[in-house]
Short mmCIF file of C-alpha atoms and ligand atoms in Angstrom, two decimals:
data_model
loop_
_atom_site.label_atom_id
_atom_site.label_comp_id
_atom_site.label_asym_id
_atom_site.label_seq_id
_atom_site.Cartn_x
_atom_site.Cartn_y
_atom_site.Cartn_z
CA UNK A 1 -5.57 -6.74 23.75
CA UNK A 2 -9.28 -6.30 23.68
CA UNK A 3 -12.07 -8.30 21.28
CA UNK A 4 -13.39 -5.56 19.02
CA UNK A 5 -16.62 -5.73 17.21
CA UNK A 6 -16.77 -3.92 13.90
CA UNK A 7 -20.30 -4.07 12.33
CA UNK A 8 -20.10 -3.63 8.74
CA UNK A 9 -16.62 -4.81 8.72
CA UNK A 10 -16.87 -5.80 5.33
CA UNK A 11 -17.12 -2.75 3.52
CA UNK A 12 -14.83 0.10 2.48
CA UNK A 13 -14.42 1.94 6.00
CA UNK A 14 -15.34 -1.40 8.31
CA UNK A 15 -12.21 -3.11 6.50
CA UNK A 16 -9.96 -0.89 6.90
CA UNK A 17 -10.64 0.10 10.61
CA UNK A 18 -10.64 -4.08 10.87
CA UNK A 19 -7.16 -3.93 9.47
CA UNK A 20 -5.68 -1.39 11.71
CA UNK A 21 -7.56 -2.95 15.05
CA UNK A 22 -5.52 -5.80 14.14
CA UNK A 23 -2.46 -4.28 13.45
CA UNK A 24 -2.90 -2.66 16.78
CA UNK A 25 -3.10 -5.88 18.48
CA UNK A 26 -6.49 -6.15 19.39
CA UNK A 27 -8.88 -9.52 18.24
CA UNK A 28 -11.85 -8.32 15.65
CA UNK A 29 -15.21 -10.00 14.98
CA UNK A 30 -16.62 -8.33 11.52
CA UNK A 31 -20.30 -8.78 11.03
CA UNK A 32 -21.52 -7.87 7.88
CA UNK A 33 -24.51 -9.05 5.39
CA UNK A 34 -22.75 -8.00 2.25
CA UNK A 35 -25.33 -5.95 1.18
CA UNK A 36 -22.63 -3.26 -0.39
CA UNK A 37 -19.39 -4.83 0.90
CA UNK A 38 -17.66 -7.37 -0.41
CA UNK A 39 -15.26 -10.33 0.73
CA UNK A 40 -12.56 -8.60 -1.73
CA UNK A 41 -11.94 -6.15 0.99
CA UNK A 42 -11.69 -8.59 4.21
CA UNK A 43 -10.22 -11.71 2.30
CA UNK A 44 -6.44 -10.81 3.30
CA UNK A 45 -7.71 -10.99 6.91
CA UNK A 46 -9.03 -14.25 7.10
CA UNK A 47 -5.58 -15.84 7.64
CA UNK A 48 -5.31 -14.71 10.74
CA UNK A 49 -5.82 -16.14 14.07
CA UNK A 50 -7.11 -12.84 16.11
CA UNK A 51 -9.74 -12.36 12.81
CA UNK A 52 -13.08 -13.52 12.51
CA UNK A 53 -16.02 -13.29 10.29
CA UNK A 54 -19.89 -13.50 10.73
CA UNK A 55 -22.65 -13.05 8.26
CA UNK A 56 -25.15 -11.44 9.85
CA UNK A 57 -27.37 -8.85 9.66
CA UNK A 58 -27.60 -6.33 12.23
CA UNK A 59 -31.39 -6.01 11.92
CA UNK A 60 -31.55 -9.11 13.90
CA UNK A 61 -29.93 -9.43 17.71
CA UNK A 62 -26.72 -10.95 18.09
CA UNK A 63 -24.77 -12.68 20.60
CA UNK A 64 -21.07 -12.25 20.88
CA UNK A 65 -18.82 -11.84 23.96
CA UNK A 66 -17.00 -8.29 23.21
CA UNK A 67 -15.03 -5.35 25.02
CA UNK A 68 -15.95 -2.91 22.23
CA UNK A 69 -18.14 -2.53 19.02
CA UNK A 70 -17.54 0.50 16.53
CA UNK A 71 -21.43 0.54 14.77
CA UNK A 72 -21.10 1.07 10.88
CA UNK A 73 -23.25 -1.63 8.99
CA UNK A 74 -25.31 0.74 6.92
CA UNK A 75 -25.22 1.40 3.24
CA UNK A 76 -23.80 4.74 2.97
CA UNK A 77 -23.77 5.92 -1.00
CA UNK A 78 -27.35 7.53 -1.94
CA UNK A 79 -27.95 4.55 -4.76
CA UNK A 80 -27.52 2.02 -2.45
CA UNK A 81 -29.69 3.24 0.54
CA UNK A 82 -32.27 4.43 -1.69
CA UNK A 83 -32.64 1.08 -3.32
CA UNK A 84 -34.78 -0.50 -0.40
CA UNK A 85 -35.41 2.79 1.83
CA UNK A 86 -37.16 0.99 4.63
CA UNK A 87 -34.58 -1.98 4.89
CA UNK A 88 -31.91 1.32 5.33
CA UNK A 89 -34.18 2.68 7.84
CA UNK A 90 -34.27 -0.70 10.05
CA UNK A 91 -30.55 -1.13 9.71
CA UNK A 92 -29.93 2.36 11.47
CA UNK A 93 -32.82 1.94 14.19
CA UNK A 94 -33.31 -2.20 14.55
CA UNK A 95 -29.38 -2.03 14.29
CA UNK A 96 -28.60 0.56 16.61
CA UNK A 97 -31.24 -1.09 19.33
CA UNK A 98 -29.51 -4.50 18.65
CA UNK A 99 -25.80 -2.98 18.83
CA UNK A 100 -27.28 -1.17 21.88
CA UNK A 101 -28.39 -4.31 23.83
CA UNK A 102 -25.42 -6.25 23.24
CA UNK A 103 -23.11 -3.10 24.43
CA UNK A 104 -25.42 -3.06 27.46
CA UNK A 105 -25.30 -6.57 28.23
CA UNK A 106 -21.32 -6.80 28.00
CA UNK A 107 -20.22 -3.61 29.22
CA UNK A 108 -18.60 -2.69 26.20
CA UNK A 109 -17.74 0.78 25.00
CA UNK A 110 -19.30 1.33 21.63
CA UNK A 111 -19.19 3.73 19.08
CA UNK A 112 -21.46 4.86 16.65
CA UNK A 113 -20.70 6.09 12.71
CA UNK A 114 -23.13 8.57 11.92
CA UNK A 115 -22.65 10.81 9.38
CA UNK A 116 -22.80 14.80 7.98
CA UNK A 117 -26.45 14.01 6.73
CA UNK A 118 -27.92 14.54 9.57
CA UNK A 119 -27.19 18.34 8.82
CA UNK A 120 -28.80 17.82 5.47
CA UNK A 121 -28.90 20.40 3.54
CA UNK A 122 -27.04 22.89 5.82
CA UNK A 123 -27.86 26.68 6.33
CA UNK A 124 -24.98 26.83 8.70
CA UNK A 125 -21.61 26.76 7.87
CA UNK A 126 -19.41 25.32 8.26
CA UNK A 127 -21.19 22.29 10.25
CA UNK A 128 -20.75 22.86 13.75
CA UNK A 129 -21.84 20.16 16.24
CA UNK A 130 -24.80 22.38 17.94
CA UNK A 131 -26.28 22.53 14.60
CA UNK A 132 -29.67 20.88 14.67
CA UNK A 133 -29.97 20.43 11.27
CA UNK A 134 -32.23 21.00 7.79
CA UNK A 135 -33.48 17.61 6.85
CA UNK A 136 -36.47 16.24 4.59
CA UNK A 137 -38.15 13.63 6.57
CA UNK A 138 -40.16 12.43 3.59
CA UNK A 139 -37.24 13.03 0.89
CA UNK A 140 -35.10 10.64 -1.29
CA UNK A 141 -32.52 10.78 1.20
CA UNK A 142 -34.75 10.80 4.30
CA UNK A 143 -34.38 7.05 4.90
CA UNK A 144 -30.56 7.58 5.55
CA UNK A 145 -30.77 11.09 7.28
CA UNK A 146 -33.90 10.50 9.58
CA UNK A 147 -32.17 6.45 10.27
CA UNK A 148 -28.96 8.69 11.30
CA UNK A 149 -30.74 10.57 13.55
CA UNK A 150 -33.01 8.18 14.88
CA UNK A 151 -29.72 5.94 15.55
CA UNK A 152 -27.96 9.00 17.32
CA UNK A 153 -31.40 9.79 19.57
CA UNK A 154 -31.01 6.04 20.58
CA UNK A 155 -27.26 6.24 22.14
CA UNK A 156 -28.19 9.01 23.41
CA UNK A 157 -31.06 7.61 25.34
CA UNK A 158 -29.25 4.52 26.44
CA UNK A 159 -26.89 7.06 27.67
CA UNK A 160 -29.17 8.80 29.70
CA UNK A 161 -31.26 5.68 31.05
CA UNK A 162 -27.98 3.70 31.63
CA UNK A 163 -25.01 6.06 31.44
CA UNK A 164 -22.82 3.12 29.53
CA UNK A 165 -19.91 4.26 27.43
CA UNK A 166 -21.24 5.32 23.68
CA UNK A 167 -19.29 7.75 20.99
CA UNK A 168 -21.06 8.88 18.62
CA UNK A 169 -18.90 10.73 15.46
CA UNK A 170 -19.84 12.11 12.41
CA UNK A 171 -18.57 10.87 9.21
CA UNK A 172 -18.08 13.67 6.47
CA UNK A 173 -17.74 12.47 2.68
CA UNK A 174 -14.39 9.79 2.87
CA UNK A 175 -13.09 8.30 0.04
CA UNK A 176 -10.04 6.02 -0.43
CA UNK A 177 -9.10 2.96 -2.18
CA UNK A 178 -11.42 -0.09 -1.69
CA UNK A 179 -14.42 2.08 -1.76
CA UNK A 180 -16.93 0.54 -3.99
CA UNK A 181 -16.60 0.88 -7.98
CA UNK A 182 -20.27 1.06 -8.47
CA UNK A 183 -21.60 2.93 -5.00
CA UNK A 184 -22.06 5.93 -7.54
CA UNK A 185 -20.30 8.02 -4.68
CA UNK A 186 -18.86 10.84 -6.82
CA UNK A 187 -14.88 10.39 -6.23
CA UNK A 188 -15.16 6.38 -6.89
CA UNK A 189 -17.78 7.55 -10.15
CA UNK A 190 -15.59 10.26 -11.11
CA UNK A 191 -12.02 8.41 -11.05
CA UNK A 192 -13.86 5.49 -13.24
CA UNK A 193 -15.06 7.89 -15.72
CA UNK A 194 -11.93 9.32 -16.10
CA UNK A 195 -9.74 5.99 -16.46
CA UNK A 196 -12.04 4.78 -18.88
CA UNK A 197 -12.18 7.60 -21.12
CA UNK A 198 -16.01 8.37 -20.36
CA UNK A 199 -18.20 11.79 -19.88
CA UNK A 200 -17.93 13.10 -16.36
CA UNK A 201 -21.17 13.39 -15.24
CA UNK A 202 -21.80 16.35 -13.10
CA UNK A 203 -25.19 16.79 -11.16
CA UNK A 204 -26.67 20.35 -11.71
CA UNK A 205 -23.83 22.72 -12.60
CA UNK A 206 -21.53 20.98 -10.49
CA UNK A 207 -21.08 24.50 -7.68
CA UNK A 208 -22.24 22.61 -4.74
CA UNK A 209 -19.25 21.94 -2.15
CA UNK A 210 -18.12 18.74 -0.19
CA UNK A 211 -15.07 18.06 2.26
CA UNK A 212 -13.56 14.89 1.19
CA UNK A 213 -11.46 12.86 3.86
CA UNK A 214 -8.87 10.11 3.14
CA UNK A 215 -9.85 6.77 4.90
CA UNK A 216 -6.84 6.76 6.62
CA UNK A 217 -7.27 9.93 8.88
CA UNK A 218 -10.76 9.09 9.08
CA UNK A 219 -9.94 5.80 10.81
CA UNK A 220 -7.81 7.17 13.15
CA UNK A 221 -10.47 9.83 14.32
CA UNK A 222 -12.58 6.56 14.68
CA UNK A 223 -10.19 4.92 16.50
CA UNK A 224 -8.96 8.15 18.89
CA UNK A 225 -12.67 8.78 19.55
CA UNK A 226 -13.19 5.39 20.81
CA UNK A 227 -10.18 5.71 23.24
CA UNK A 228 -11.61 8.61 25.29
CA UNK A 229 -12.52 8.63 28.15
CA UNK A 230 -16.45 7.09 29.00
CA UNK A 231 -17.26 10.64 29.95
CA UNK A 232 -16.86 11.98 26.48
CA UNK A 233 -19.70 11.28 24.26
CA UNK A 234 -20.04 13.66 21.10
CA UNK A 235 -20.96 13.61 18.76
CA UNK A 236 -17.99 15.20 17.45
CA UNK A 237 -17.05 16.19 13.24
CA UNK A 238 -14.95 14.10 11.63
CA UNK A 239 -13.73 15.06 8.11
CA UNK A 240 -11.20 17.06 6.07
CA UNK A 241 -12.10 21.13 6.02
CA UNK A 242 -10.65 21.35 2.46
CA UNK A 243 -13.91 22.81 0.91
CA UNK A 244 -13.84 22.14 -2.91
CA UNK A 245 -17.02 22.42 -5.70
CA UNK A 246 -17.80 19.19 -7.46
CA UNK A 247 -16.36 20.92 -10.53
CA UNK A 248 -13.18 21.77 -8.87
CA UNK A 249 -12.65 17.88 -7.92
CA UNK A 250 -13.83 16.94 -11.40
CA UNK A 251 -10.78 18.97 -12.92
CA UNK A 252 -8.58 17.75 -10.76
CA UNK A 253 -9.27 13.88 -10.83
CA UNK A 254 -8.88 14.85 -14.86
CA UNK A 255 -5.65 16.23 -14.29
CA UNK A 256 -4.26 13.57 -12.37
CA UNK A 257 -5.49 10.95 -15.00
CA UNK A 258 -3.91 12.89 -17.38
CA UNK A 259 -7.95 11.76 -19.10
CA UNK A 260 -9.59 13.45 -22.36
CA UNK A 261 -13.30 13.11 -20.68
CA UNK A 262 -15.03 15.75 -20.85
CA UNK A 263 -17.16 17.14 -17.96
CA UNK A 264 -21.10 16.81 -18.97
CA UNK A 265 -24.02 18.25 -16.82
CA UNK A 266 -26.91 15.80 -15.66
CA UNK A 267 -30.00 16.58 -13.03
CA UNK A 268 -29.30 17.14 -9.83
CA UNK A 269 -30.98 14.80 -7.55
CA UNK A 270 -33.96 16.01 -4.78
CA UNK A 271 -32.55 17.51 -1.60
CA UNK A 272 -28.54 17.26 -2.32
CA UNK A 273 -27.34 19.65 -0.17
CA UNK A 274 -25.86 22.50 -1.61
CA UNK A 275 -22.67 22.64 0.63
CA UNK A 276 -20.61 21.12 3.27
CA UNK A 277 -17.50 21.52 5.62
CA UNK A 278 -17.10 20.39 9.03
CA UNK A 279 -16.15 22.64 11.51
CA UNK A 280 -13.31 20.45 13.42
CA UNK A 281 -12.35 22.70 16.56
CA UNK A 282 -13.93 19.63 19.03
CA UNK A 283 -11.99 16.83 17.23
CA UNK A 284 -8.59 18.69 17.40
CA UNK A 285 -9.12 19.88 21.19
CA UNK A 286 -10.42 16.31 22.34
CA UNK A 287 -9.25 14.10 20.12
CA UNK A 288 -6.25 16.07 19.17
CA UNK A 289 -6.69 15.05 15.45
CA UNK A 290 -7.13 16.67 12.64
CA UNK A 291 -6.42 15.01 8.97
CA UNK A 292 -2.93 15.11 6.87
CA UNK A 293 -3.96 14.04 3.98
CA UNK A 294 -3.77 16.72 1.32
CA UNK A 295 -7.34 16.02 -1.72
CA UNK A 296 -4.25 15.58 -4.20
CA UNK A 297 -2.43 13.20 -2.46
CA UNK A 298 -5.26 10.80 -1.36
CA UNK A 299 -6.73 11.27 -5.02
CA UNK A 300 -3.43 10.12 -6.62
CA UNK A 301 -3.45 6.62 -4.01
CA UNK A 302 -7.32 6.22 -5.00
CA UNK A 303 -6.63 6.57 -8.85
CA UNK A 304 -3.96 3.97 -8.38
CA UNK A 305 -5.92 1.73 -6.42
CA UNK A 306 -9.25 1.74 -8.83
CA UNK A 307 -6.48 1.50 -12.05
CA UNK A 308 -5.07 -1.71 -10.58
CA UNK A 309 -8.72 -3.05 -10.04
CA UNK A 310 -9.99 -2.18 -13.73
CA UNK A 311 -7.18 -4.55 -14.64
CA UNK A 312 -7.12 -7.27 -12.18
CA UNK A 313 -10.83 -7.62 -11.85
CA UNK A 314 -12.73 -5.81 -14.75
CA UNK A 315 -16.39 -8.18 -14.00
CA UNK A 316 -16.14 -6.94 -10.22
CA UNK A 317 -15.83 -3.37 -11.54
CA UNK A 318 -19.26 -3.95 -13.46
CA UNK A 319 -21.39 -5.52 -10.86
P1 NAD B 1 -20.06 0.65 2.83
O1 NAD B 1 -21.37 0.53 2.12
O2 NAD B 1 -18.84 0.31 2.08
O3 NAD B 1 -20.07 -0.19 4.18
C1 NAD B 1 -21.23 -0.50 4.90
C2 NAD B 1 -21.17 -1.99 5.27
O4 NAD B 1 -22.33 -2.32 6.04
C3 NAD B 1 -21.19 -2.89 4.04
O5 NAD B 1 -20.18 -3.86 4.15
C4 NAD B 1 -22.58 -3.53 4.09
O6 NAD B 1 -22.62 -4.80 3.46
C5 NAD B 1 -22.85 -3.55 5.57
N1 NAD B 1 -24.27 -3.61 5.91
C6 NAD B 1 -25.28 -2.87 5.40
N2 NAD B 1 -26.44 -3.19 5.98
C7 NAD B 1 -26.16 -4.17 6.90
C8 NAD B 1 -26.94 -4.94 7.81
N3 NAD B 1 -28.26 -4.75 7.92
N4 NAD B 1 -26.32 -5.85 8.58
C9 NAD B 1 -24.98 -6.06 8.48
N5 NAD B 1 -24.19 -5.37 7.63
C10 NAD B 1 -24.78 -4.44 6.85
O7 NAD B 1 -19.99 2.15 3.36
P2 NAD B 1 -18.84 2.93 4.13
O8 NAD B 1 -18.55 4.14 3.33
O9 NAD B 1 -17.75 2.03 4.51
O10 NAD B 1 -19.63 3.43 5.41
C11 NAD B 1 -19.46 2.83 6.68
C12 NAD B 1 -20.24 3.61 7.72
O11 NAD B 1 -19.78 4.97 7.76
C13 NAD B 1 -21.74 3.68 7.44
O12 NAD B 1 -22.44 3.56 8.66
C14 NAD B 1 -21.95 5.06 6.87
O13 NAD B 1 -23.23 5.56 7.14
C15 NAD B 1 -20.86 5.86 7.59
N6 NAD B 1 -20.47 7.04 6.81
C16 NAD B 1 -19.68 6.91 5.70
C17 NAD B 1 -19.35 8.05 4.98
C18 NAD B 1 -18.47 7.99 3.75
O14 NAD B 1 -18.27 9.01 3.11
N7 NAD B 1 -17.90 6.86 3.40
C19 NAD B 1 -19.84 9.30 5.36
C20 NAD B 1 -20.66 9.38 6.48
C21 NAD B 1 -20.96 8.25 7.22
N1 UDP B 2 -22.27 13.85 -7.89
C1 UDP B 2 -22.00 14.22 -9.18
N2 UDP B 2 -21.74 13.26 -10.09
C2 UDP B 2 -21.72 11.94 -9.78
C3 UDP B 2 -21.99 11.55 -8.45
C4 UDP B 2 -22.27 12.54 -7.52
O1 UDP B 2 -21.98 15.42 -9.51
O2 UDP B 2 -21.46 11.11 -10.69
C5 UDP B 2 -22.54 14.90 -6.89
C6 UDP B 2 -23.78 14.69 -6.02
O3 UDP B 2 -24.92 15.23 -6.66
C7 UDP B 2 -23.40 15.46 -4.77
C8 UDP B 2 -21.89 15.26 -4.65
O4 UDP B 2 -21.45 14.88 -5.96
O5 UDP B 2 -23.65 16.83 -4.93
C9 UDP B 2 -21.48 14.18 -3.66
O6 UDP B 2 -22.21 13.02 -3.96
P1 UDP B 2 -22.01 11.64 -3.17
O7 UDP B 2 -23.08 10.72 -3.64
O8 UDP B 2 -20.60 11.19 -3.32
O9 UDP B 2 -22.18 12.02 -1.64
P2 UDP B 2 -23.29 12.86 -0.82
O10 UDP B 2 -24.24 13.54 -1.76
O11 UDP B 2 -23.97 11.84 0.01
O12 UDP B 2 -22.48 13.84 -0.07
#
């Protein structure tokens, strides 16, 4: 059994990978300021001995006795981390730094969740690892890319300087039950539309691509990655290579609603990158993972998932 750290434990990826650290038999601390998650997603936890909860924010150092820490406090849908751009920015750097220290200090392996943005908008592809990048450092999105980055130069360093155990993977678009209802991440926006019988709102004319991943084979890269050996580093591609338009997920989220929206077009926003697809070869040879969870299928558990909350909870739906 070891004592697991999950930093933004509280949110839609962070509970679930608290969940199945648990299951696995391991004791988890979840820090989390609830800035986007929410004690909906972590209160089923709370019963148990091995599970325990601290609000905190990451920003600030903290001191907890640990074997490993998985890094993902960080708001992660564009509406969110564009809301307060330089907060975003100090939770990926001042976090990391914190996270760092305390992963110095103990010894413990850690493992940070960075993400497909740092590729921006890509003119290779699919996304392969060696890929430096096309990123705006003064865009809309720049806070979150450029924090990314910044947070992936500093394991890095600490690497270097101190060669202590980090992992550093990169998280492609993941969706899944508990994600947020009002993150205005496209599957959660889309699937909400569609139950309640509104326009789907497309930005531009809906051609640019994303690789969606269901949280469960996401977590399980997380989980695989942080089991290698100290030695292996990344940062290695995690996500689904399913390649679909936004217009081909809008028809099919319509389709398995069985919905009468209709689709309508709205602006696209400043720098959204025009397409995106991991290239997976490193995850399958080192990891030996690669996802099993068809679009359809996780779409169809999502649905379910965000029809049971419309009805349980409509005022959480709304805020
Ligand atoms: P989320 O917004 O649901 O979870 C992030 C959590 O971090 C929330 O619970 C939030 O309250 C917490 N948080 C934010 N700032 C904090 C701070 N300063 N101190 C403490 N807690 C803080 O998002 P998610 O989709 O679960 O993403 C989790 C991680 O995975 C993030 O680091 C994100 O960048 C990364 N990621 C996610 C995706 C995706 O598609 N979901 C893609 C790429 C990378
Ligand atoms: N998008 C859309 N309609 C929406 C929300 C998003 O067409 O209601 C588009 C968005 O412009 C982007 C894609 O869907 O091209 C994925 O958006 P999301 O915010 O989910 O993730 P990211 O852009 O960070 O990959």
């Amino acid at each position: 059994m070891s004592r697991i750290l999950v930093t933004g434990g509280g949110g839609f990826l962070g509970s679930w990978l608290c969940e199945k650290l648990l299951e696995r038999g391991n004791e988890v601390i979840c820090v989390d300021n609830f800035y986007t998650g929410s004690k909906r997603n972590i209160y089923h936890l709370l019963s148990d001995p091995r599970f325990e909860l601290i609000r905190h924010d990451v920003t600030f150092p903290l001191y907890v006795e640990v074997d490993e820490i998985y890094n993902l406090a960080c708001p992660a849908s564009p509406i969110h981390y564009q809301k307060n751009p330089a907060q975003t920015v100090k939770t990926c750097v001042h976090g990391a730094i914190n996270m760092l220290g305390l992963a110095k200090r103990t010894g413990a392996k850690i493992l940070q969740s960075s993400t497909s943005e740092v590729y921006g908008d890509p003119d290779v592809h699919p996304q392969v690892e060696e890929y430096w990048g096309n990123v705006n450092p003064i865009g809309i999105r720049s806070c979150y890319d450029e924090g990314k980055r910044c947070a992936e130069t500093l394991f890095n360093c600490y690497r270097m300087e101190t060669g202590m155990p980090v992992k550093i993977v990169r998280i492609f678009n993941t969706y899944g039950p508990r994600m947020h209802p009002n993150d205005g991440r496209v599957v959660s926006n889309f699937i909400l539309q569609a139950l309640r019988g509104e326009d789907i709102t497309i930005y531009g004319d809906g051609s640019q691509t994303r690789s969606f991943c269901y949280r469960d084979d996401l977590v399980e890269g997380m989980i695989r990655m942080m089991a290698t050996p100290n030695e292996v580093t990344g940062p290695i591609n995690i996500g689904n290579p399913g390649e679909f338009t936004i217009r081909e997920l809008a028809d099919m989220v319509i389709r398995l609603t069985n919905s009468k929206s209709r689709l309508i077009e709205m602006p696209l926003p400043a720098d959204d990158p025009r397409q995106r697809r991991p290239d997976i070869t490193k995850a399958k040879k080192i990891l030996n993972w690669e996802p099993v969870t068809p679009l359809e299928d996780g779409l169809k558990k999502t649905i379910e998932y965000f029809d049971r909350l419309l009805a349980e909870d409509p005022e959480f739906c709304k805020r």
